[in-house]
Short mmCIF file of C-alpha atoms in Angstrom, two decimals:
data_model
loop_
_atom_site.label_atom_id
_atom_site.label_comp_id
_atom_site.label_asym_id
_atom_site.label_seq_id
_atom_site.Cartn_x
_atom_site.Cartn_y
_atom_site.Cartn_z
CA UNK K 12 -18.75 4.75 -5.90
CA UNK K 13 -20.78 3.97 -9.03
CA UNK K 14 -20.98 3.87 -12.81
CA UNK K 15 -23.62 5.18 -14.01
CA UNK K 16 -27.54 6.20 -13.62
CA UNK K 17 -28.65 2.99 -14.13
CA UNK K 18 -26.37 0.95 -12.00
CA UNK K 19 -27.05 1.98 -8.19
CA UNK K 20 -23.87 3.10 -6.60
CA UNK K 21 -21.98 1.53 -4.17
CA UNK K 22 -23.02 3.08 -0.85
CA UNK K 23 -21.15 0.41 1.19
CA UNK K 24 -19.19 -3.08 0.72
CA UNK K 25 -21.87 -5.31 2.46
CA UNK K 26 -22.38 -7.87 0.57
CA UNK K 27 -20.16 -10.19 -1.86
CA UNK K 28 -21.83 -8.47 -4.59
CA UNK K 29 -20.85 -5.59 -3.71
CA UNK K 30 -17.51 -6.50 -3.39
CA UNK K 31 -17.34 -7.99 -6.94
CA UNK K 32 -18.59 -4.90 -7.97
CA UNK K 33 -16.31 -3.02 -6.86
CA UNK K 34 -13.30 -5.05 -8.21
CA UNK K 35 -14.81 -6.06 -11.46
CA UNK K 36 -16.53 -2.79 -12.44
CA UNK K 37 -15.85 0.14 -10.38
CA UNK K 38 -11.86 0.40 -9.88
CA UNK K 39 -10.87 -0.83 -13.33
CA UNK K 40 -12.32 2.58 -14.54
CA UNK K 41 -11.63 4.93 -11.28
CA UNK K 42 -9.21 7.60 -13.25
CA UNK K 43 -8.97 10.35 -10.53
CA UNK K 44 -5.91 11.89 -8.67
CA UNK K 45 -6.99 10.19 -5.70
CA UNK K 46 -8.86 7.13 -4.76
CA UNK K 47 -9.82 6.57 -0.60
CA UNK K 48 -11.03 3.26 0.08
CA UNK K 49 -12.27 2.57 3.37
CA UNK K 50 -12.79 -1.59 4.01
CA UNK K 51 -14.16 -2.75 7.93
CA UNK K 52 -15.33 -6.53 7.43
CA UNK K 53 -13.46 -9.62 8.69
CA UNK K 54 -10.55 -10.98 7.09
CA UNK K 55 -9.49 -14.64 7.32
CA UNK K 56 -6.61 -16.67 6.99
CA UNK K 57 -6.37 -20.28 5.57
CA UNK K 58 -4.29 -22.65 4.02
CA UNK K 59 -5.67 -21.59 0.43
CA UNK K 60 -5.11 -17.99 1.10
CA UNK K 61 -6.74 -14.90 2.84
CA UNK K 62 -10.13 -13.86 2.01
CA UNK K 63 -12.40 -10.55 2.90
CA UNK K 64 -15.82 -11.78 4.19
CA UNK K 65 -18.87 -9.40 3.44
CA UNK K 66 -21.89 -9.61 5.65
CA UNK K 67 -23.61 -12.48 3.57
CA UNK K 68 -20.34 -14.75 3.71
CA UNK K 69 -20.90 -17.87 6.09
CA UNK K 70 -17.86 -17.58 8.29
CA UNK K 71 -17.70 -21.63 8.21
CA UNK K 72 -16.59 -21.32 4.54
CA UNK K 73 -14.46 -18.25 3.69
CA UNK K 74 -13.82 -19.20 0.66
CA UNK K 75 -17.08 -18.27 -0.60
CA UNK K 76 -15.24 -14.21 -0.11
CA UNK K 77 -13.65 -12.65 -2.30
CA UNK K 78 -9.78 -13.45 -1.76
CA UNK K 79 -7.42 -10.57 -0.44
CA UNK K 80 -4.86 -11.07 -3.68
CA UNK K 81 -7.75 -10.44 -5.75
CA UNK K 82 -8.45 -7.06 -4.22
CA UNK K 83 -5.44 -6.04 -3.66
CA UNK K 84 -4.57 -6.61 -7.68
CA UNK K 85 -7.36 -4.77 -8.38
CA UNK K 86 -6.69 -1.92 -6.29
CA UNK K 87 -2.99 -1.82 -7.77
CA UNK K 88 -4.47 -2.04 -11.10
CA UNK K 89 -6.80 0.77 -10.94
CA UNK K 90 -5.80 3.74 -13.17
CA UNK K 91 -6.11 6.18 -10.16
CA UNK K 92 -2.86 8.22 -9.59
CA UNK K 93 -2.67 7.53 -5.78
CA UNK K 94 -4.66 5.12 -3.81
CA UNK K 95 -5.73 5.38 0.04
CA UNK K 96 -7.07 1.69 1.26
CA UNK K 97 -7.99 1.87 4.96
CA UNK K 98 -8.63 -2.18 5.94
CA UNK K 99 -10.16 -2.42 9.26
CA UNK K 100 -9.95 -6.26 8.80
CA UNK K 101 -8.65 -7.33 12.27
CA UNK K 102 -11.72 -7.71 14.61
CA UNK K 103 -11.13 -11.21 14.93
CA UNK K 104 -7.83 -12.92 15.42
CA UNK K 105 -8.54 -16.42 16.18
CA UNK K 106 -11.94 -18.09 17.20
CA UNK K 107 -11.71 -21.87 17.16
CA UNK K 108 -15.43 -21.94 17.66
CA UNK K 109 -15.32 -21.41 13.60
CA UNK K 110 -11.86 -23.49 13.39
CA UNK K 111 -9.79 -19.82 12.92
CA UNK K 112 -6.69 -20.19 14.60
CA UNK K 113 -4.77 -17.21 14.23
CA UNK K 114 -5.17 -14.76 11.66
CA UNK K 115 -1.28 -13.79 9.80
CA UNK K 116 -3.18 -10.77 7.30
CA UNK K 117 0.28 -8.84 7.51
CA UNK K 118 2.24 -11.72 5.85
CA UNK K 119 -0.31 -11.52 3.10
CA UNK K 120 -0.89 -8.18 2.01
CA UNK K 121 3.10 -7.63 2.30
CA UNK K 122 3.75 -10.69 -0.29
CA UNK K 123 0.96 -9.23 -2.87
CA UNK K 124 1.91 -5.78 -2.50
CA UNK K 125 5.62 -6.39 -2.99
CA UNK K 126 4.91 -8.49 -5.94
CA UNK K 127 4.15 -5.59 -8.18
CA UNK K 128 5.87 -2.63 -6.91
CA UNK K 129 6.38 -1.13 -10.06
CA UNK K 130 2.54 -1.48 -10.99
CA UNK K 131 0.96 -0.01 -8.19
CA UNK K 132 1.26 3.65 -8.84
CA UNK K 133 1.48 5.47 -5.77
CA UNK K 134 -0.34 3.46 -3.14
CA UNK K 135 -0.66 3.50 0.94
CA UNK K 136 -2.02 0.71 2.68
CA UNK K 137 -2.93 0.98 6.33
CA UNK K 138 -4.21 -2.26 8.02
CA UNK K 139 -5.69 -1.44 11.27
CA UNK K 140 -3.69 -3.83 13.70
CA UNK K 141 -0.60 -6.25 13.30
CA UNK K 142 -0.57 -10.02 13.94
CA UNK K 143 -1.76 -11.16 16.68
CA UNK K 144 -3.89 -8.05 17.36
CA UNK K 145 -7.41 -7.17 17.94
CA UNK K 146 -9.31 -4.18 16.48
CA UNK K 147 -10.60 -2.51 19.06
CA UNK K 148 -14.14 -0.83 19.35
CA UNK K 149 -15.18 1.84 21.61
CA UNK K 150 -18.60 2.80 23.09
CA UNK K 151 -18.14 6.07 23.08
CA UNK K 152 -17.78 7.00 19.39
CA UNK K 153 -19.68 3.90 18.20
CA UNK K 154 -16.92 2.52 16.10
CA UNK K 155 -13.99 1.07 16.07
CA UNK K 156 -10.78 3.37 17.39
CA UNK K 157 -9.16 2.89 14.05
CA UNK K 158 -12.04 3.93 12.25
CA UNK K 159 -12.62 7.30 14.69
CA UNK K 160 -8.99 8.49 13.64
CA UNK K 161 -8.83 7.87 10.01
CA UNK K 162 -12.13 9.61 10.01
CA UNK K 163 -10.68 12.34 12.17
CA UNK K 164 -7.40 12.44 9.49
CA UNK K 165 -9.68 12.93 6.63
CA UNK K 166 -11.68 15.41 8.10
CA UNK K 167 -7.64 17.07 8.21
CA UNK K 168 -7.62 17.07 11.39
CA UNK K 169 -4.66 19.39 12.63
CA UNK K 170 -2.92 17.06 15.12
CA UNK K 171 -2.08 14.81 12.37
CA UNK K 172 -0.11 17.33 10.80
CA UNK K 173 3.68 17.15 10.59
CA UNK K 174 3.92 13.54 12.18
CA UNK K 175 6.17 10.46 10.59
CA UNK K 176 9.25 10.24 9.62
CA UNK K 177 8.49 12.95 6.15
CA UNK K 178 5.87 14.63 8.18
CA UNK K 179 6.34 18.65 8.13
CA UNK K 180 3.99 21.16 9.27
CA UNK K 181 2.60 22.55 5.92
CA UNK K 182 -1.22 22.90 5.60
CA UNK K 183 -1.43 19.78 3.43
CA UNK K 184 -2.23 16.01 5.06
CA UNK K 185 -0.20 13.51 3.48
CA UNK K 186 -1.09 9.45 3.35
CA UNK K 187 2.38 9.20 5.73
CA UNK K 188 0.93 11.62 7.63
CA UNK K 189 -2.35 9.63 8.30
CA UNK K 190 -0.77 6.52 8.58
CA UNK K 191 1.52 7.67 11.40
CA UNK K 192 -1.42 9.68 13.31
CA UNK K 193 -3.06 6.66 13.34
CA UNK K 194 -0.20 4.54 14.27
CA UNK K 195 0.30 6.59 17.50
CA UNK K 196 -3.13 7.54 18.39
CA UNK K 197 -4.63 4.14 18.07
CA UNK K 198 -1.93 2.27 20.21
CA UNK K 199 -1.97 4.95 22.96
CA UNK K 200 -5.57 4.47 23.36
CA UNK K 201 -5.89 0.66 23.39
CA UNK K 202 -2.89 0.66 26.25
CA UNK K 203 -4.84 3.12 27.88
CA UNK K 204 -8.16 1.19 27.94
CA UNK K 205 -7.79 -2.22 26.44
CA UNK K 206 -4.59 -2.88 28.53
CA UNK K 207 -3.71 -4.70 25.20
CA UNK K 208 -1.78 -3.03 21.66
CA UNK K 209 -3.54 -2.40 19.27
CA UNK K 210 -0.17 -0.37 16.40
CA UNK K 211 -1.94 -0.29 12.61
CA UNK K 212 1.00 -0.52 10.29
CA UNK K 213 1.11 0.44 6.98
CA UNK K 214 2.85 -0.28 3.50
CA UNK K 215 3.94 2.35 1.54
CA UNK K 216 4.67 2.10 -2.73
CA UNK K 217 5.83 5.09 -4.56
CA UNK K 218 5.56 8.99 -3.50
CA UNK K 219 3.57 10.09 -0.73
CA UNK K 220 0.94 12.10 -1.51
CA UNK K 221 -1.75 14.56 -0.12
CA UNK K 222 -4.90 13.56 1.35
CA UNK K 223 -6.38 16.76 2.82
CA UNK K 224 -5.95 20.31 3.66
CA UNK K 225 -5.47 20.83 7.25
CA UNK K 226 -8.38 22.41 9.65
CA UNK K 227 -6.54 24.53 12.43
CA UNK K 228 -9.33 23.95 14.93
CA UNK K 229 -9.56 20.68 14.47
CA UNK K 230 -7.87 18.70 17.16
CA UNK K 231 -8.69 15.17 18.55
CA UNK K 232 -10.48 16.05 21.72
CA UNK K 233 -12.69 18.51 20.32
CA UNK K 234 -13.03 15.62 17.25
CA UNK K 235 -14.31 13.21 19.76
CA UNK K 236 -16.12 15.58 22.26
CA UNK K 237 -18.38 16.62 18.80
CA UNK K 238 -19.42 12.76 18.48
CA UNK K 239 -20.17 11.84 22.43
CA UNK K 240 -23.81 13.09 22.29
CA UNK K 241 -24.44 11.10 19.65
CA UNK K 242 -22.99 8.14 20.77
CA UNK K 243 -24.65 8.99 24.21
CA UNK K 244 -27.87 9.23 22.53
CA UNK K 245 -27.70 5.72 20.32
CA UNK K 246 -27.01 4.11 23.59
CA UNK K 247 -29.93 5.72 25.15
CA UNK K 248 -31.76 4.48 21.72
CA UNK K 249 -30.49 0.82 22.07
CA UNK K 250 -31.59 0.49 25.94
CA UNK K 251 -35.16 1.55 25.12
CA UNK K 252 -35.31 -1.18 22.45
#
């Protein structure tokens, strides 16, 4: 995401610059069908409010982030016609080491999203895990399970295809669509090897909309067979170091 020649885009959202960037600058002026934000950083709860906390953010004070409402407004606000955010924000629930005991991002996002239905355009909000959950990693793709799939969905991965409650087998991926591959996908594998649940959830305002076309040969396990070498390799990379 950027602005212009002379303002460096916005590769990633590392630091709180970046961040304020992106909500001062960058979506007030975002006019395109469709806007696909993808946020993985920590999230924290506190009596003042939630905040997101870039890599530069001292965990001990999160208020130094950049508060969830604010984002959230500004997403809502932007003059995109439908809006994708992906939050992976749930890596950490509680850790009183840093006084966090527990971590309610659910209750938060649901009060500012439903406090401006009618300004939000058509919007889908997937949060990687509910209350009380932990976003899982795994080894073998070198990311976080949430982040494999949604990356999988927008690739249009054909197993997403037709799924929710509005899903139908058409060639087209819809934001439902994505939200309820993930759903399913990402719970079935953190039963399977985290012995724990790990269900995203998402908030839907206005229509649905399309995402991506669908690629026929694209199913999950040849998805994640394509990215094992590589992870295999960055292991072997890391153990040399």
């Amino acid at each position: 995401l950027g602005l212009s020649a002379d303002r460096p885009p916005i590769g990633n959202l590392s630091t709180e610059e970046d961040l304020y960037r992106l909500v001062n600058e960058v979506l007030p002026v975002i006019n395109l069908d469709s806007l696909i934000l993808f946020v993985r950083m920590h999230a924290v709860s506190t009596p003042s409010g939630t905040y997101l906390l870039p890599a530069d953010c001292d965990p001990l004070r999160p208020q130094e982030g950049l508060p969830l409402r604010r984002f959230l407004d500004a997403v809502m606000d932007s003059p995109a016609t439908n809006k994708l955010v992906l939050m992976d924000v749930a890596q950490v629930d509680y850790d009183p080491n840093v006084g966090w005991f527990g971590n309610d991002i659910r209750h938060h996002i649901e009060r500012a999203l439903h406090s401006r239905p009618d300004e939000a355009g058509n919007l889908c909000l997937i949060c990687s895990a509910d209350g009380g959950q932990t976003s899982w990693s795994s080894v073998t793709v070198q990311q976080s399970v949430f982040g494999a799939v949604a990356s999988y969905c927008l690739h249009g991965g054909v197993d997403a295809d037709g799924l929710g409650e509005r899903g139908r087998r058409d060639g087209l991926l819809f934001a439902g669509e994505v939200a309820a591959c993930l759903e399913q996908n990402v719970a079935d594998w953190s039963l399977r090897h985290r012995s724990a649940l790990q269900k995203p959830f998402h908030l839907q305002i206005g229509d649905d909309f399309p995402i991506a076309g669908v690629n026929a040969l694209l199913t999950l396990p040849t998805f994640f067979a394509d990215r094992e070498p590589l992870a295999r390799a960055g292991v072997a990379r890391n153990e040399q170091r």
